[in-house]
mmCIF file of C-alpha atoms in Angstrom:
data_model
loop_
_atom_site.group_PDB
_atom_site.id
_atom_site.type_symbol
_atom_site.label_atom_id
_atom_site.label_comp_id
_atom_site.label_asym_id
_atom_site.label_seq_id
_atom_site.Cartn_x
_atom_site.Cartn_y
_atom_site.Cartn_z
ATOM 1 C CA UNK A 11 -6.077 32.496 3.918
ATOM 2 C CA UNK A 12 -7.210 36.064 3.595
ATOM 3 C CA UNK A 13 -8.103 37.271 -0.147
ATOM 4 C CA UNK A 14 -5.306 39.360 -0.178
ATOM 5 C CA UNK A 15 -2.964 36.486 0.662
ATOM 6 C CA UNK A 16 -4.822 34.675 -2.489
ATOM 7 C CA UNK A 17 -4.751 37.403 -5.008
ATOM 8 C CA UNK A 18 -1.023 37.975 -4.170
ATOM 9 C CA UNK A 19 -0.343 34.319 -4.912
ATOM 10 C CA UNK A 20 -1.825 34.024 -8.275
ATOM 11 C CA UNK A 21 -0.308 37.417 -9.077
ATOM 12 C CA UNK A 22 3.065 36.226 -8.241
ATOM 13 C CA UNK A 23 1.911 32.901 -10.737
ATOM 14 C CA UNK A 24 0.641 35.580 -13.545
ATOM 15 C CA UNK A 25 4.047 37.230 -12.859
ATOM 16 C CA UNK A 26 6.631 34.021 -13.408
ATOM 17 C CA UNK A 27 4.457 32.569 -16.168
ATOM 18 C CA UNK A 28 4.489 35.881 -18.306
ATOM 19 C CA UNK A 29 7.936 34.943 -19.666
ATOM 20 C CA UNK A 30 9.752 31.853 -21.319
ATOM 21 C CA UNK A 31 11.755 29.374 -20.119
ATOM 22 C CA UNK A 32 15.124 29.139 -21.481
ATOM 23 C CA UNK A 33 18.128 27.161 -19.768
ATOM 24 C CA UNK A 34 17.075 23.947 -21.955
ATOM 25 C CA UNK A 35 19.580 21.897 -22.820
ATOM 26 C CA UNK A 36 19.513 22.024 -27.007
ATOM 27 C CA UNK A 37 20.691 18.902 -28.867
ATOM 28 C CA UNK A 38 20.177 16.399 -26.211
ATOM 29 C CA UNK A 39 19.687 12.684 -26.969
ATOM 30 C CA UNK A 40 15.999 13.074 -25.633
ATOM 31 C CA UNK A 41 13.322 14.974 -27.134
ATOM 32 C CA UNK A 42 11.794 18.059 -25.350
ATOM 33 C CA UNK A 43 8.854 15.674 -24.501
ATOM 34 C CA UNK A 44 9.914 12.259 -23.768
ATOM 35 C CA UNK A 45 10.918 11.928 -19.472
ATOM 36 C CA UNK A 46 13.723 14.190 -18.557
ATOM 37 C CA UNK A 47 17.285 12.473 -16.930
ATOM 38 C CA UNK A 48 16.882 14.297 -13.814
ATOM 39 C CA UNK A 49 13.729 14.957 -12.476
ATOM 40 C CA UNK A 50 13.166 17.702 -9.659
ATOM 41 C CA UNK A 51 10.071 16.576 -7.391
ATOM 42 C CA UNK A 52 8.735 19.117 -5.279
ATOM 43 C CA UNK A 53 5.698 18.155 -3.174
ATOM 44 C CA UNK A 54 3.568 20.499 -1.341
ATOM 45 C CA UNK A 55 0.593 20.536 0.954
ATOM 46 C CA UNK A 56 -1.745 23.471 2.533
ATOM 47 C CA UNK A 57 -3.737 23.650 5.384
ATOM 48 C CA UNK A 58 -7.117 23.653 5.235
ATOM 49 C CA UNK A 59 -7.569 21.508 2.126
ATOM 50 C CA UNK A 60 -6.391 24.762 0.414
ATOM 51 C CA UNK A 61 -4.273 22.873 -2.540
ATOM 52 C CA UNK A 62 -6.521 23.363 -5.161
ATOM 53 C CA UNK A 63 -7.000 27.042 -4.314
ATOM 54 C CA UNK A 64 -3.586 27.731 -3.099
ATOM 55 C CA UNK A 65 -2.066 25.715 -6.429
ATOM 56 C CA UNK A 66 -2.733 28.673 -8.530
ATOM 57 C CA UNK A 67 0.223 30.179 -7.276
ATOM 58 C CA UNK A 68 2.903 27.276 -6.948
ATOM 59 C CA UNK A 69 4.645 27.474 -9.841
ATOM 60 C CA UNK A 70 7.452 29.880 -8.406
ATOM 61 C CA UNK A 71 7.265 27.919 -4.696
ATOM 62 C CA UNK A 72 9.451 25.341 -6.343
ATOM 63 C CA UNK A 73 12.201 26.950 -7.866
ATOM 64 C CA UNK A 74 13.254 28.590 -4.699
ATOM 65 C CA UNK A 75 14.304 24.894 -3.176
ATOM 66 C CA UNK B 1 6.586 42.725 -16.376
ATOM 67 C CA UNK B 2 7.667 39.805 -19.165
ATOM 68 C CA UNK B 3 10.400 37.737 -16.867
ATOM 69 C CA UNK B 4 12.810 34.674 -18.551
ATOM 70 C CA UNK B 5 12.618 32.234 -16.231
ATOM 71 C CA UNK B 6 15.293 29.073 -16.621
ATOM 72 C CA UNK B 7 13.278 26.529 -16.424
ATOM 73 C CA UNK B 8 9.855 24.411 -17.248
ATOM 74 C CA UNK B 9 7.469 22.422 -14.381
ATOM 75 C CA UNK B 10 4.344 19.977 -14.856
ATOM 76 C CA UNK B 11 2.311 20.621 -11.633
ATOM 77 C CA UNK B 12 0.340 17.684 -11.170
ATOM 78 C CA UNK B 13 -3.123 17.686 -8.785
ATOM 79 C CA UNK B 14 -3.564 14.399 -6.610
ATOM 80 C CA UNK B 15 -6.470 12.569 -7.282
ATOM 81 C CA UNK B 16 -6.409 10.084 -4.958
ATOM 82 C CA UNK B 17 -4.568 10.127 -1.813
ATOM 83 C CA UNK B 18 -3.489 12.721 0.573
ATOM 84 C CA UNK B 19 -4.547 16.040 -1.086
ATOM 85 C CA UNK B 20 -1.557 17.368 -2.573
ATOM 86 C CA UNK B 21 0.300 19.246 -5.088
ATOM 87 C CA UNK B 22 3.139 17.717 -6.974
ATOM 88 C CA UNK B 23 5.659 19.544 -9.174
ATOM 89 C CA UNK B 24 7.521 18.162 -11.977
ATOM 90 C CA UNK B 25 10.428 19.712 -13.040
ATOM 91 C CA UNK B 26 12.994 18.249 -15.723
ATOM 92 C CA UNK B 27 16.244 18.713 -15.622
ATOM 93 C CA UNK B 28 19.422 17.614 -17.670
ATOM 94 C CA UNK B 29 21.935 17.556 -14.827
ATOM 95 C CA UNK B 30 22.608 18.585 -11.353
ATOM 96 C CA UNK B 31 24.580 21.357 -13.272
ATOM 97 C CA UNK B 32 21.549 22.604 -15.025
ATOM 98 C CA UNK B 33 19.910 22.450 -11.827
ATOM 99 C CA UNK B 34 22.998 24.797 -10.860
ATOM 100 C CA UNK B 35 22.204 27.319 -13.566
ATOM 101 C CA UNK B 36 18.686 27.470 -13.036
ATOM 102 C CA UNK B 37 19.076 28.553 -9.234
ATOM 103 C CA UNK B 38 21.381 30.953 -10.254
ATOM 104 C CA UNK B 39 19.082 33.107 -12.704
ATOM 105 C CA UNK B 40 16.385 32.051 -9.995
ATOM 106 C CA UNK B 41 18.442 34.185 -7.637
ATOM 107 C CA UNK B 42 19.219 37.071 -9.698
ATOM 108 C CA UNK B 43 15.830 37.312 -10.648
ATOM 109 C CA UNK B 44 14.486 37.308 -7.092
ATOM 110 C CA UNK B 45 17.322 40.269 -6.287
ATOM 111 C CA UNK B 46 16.034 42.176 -9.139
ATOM 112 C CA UNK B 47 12.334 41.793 -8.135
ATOM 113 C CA UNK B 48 11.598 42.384 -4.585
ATOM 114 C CA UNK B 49 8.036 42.043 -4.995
ATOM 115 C CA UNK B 50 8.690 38.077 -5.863
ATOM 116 C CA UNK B 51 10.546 37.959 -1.862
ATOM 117 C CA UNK B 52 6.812 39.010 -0.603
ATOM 118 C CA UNK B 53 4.746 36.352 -3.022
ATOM 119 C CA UNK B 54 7.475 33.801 -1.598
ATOM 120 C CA UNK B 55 7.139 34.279 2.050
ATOM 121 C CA UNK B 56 3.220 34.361 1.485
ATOM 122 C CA UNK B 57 3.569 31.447 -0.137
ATOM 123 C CA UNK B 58 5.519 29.745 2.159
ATOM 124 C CA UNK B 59 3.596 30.879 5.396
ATOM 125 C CA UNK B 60 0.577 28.925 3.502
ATOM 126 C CA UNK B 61 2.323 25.732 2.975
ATOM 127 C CA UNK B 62 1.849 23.174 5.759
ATOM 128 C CA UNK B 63 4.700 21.037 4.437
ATOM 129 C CA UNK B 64 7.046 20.720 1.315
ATOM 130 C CA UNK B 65 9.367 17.908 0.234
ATOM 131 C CA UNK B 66 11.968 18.163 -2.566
ATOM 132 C CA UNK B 67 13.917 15.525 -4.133
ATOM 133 C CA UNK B 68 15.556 14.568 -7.473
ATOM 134 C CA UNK B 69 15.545 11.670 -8.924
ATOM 135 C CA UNK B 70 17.595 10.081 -11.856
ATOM 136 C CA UNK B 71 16.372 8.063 -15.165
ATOM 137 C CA UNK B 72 16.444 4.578 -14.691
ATOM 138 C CA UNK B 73 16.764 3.349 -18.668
ATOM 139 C CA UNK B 74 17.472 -0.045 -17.794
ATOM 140 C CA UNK B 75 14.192 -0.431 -15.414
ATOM 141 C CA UNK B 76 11.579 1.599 -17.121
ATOM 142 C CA UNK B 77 9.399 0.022 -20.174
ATOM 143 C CA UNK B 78 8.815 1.198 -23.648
ATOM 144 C CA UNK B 79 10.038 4.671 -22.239
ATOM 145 C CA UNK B 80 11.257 5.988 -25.301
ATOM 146 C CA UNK B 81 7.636 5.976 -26.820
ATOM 147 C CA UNK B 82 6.667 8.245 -24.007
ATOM 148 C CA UNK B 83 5.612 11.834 -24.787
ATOM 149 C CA UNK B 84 5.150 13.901 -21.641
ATOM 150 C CA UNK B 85 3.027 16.208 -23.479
ATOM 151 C CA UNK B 86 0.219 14.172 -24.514
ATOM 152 C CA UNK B 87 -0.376 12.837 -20.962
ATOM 153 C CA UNK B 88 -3.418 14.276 -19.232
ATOM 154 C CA UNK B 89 -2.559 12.200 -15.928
ATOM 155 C CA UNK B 90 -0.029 10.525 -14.701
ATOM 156 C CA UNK B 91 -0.220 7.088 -11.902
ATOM 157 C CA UNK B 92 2.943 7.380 -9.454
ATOM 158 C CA UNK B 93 4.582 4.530 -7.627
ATOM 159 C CA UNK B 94 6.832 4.673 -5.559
ATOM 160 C CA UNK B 95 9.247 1.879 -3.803
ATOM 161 C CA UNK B 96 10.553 2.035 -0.383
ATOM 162 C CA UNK B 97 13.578 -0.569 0.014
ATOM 163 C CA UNK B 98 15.180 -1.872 2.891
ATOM 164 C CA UNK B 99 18.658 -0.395 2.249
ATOM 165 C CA UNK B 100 21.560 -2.945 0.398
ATOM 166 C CA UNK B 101 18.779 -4.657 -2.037
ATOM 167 C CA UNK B 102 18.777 -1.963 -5.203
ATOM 168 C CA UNK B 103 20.391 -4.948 -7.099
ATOM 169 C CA UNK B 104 17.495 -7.587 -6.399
ATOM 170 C CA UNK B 105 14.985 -4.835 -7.055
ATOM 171 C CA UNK B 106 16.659 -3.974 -10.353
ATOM 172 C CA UNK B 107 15.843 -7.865 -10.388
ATOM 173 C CA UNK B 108 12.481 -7.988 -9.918
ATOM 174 C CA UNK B 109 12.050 -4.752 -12.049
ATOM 175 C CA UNK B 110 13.674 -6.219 -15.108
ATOM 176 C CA UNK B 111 11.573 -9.670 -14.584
ATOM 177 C CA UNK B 112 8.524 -7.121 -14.866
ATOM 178 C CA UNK B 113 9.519 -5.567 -18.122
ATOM 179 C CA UNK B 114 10.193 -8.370 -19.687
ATOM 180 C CA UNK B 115 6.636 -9.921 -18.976
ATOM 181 C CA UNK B 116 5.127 -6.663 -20.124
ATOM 182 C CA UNK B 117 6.851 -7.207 -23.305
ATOM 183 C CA UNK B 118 5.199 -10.227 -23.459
ATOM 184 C CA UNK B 119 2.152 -8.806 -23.380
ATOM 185 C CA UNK B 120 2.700 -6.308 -25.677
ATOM 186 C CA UNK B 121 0.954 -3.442 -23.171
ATOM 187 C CA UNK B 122 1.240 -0.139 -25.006
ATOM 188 C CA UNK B 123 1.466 1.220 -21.598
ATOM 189 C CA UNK B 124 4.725 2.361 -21.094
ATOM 190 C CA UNK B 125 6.242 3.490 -17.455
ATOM 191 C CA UNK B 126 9.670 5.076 -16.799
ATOM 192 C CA UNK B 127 11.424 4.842 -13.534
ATOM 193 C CA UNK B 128 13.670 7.025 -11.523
ATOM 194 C CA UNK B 129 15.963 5.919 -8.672
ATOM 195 C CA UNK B 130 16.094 8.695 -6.021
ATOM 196 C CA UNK B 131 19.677 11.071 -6.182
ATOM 197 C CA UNK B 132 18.944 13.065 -2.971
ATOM 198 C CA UNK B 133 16.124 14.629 -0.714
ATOM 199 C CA UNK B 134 14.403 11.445 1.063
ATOM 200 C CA UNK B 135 15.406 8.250 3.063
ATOM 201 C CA UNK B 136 17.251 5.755 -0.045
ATOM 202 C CA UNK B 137 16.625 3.504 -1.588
ATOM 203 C CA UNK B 138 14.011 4.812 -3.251
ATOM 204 C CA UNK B 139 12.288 4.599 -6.365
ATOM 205 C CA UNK B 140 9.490 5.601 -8.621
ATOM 206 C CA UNK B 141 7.375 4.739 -11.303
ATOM 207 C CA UNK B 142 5.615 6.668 -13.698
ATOM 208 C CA UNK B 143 2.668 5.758 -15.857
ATOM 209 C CA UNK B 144 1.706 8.792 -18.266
ATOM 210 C CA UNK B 145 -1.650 8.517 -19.365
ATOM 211 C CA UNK B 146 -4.012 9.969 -21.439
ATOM 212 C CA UNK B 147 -7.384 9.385 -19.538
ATOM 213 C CA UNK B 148 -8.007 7.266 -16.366
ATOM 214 C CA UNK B 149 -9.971 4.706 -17.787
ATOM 215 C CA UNK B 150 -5.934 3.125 -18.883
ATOM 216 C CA UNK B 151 -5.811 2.171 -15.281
ATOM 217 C CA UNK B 152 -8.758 -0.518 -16.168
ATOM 218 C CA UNK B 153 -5.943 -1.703 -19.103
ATOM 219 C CA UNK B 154 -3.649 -1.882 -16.400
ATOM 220 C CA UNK B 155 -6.089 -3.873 -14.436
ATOM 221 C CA UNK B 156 -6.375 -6.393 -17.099
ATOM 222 C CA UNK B 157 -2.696 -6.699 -17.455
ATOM 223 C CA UNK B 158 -2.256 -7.601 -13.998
ATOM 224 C CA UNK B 159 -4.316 -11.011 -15.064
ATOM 225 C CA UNK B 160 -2.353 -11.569 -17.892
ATOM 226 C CA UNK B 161 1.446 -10.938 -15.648
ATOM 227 C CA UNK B 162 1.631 -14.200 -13.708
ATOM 228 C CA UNK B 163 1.526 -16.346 -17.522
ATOM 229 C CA UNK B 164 3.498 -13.973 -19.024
ATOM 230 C CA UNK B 165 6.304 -14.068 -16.152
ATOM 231 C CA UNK B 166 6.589 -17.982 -16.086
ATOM 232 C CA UNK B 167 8.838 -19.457 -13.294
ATOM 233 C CA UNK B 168 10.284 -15.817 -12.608
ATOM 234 C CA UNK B 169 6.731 -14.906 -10.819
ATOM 235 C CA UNK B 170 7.495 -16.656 -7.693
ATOM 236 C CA UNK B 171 11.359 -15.301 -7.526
ATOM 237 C CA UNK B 172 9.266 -11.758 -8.171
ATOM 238 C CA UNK B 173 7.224 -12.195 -5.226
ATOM 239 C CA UNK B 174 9.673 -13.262 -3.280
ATOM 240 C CA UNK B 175 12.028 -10.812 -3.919
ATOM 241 C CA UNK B 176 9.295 -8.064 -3.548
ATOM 242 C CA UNK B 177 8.273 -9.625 0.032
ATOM 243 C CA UNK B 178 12.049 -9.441 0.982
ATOM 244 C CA UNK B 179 13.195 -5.907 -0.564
ATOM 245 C CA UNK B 180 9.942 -3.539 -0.424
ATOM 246 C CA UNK B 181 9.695 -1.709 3.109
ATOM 247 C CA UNK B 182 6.332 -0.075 2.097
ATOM 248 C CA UNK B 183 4.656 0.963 -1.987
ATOM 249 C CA UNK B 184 2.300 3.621 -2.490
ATOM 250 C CA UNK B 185 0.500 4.148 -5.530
ATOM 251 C CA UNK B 186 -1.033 7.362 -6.547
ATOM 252 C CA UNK B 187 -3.187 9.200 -9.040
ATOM 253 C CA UNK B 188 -2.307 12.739 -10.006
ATOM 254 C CA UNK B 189 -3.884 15.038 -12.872
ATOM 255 C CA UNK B 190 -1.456 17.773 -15.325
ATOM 256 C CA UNK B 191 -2.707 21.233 -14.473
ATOM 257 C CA UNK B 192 -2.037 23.090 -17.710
ATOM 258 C CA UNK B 193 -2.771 26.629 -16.542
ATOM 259 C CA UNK B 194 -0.108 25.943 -13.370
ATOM 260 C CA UNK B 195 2.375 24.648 -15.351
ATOM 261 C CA UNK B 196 4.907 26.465 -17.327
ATOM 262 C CA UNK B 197 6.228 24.293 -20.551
ATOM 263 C CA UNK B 198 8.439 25.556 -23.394
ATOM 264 C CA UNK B 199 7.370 26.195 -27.027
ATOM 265 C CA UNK B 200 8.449 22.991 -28.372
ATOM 266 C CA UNK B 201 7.000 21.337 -25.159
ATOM 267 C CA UNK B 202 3.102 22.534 -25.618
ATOM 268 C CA UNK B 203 3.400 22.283 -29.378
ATOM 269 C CA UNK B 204 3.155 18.442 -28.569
ATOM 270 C CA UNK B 205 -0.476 19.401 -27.898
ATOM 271 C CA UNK B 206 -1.445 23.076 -27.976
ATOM 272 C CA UNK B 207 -5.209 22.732 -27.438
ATOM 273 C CA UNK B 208 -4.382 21.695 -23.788
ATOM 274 C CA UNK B 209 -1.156 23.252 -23.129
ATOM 275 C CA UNK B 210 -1.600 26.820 -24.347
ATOM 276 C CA UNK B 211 -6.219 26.627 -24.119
ATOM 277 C CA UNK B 212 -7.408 29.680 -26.662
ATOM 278 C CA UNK B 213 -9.668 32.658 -25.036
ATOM 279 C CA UNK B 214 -12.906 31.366 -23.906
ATOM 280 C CA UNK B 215 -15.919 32.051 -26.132
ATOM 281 C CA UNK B 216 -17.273 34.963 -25.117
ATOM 282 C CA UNK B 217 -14.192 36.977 -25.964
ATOM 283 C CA UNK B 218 -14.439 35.163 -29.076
ATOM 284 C CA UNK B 219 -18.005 36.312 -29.695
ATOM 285 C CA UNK B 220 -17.209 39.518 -28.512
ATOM 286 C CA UNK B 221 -14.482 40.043 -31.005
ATOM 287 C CA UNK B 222 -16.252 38.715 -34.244
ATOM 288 C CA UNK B 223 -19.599 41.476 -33.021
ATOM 289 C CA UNK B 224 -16.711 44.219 -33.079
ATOM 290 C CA UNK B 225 -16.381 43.167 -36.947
ATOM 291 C CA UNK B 226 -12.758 42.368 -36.358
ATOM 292 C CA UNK B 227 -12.760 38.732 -37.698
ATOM 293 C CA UNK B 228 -14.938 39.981 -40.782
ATOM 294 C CA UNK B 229 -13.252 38.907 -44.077
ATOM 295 C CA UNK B 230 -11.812 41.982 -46.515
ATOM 296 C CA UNK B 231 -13.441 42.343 -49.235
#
């Protein structure tokens, strides 16, 4: 992974995690921390044993599923 | 660029296991799933620059699995007393079964709950049943925790099980011997600074979820005078 490739990933992290999430359901029977009905599992693996240095960027590699 | 994304993930580190990166997103409903790639999609149309970060991102990835899973109330322990947000770790099982048994599983699951009440663990676990994305049936279990030395509680628990289950520990293991096709049980750390939680979410525990400055901005800002009190 070239440093390019790296900075762009965090950048595109820096990017997604600027804003707030919205979408949550308000008033359900749950509270906003106890374990969600549905739960989306995404793994992922890198090359390289790159996941700790490639994880800075994953949060937006998931939502794209 | 300040973008409102539609929803929250928990990406979790492995700790033991095959080095990996786990992300966990929750969800209210296949519908809200809906909504959210929706607004995913109009905000990748309105941003071209996110299109590059994804195909970089994707050309890095050696593989990628995505499921989702549903709440299993009926099979998880003490779940209501979980809160998400004070976990610092979290152990995963998960249960391969030979298709057709879900019902003895459920069994054996329910046989395990009620020895844990028994014991009076304040370890709580909550389990999903796989919806779609991987071979079924499938499920998993999920211990939050707070620090890894609870997996030396849940150590000494195990020694305590086979009194506290009573004549249902041999249908247990039988059933288990029958039903499982393979377990794997796995370690995995929250990654605060990867994650993206609401408000309400990180106000469960702000020092971890939203970390202040480190110190030397700190000590930079009070030697500009700008903490000094008025006078």
């Amino acid at each position: 992974m070239t440093t390019a490739h790296y900075i762009a990933m965090v950048a595109a992290f820096v990017l997604i995690c600027a804003g707030g999430a919205t979408g949550q359901t308000k008033g359900a029977i749950q509270s906003e921390t106890a374990p969600p009905k549905l739960v989306m599992l995404v793994y992922q693996r890198f090359p390289f044993d790159k996941a700790t240095e490639s994880g800075k960027a994953l949060a937006p590699q998931h939502v794209l599923v | 660029m300040n973008l409102d994304v539609p929803n929250s993930w928990i990406v979790l580190e492995s700790v033991t296991g095959d080095s990996e990166v786990l992300s966990f997103d929750p969800f209210d409903s296949f519908a809200h799933i809906g909504k959210a790639f929706a607004k995913w999609g109009a905000i990748y149309a309105a941003h071209a620059e996110l299109g590059k970060f994804q195909a970089q991102i994707n050309s890095a990835l050696a593989s990628k699995r995505t499921i989702v899973a549903e709440r299993r109330d009926d099979l998880s322990y003490r779940a209501n007393r979980i809160d998400l947000s004070k976990a610092r770790f979290l152990r995963v099982l998960e249960i391969r079964l030979h298709p057709g048994h879900e019902r003895e599983f459920a069994e054996a699951f329910k046989g395990l709950t009620a020895a844990y009440e028994k014991t009076e663990s304040d370890l709580p676990w909550v389990v999903y049943q796989l919806n779609v994305g991987m071979p079924s049936p499938t499920f998993f279990a999920f211990v939050p925790m707070r620090t890894l030395a609870q997996n030396d509680d849940l150590r000494n628990l195990r020694d305590l099980l086979p009194e506290a289950k009573g004549e249902a520990a041999e249908r247990m293991q039988q059933i288990a011997r029958a039903v499982y096709a393979n377990t794997e049980s796995n370690l995995y750390a929250i990654s605060p600074e990867k994650s993206h939680v609401s408000k309400e979410f990180a106000a469960g525990d702000p020092e971890f979820w939203t970390p202040q400055p480190p110190a030397p901005m700190r000590v930079a800002a009070k030697k500009s005078g700008k903490n000094k009190p008025t006078q």
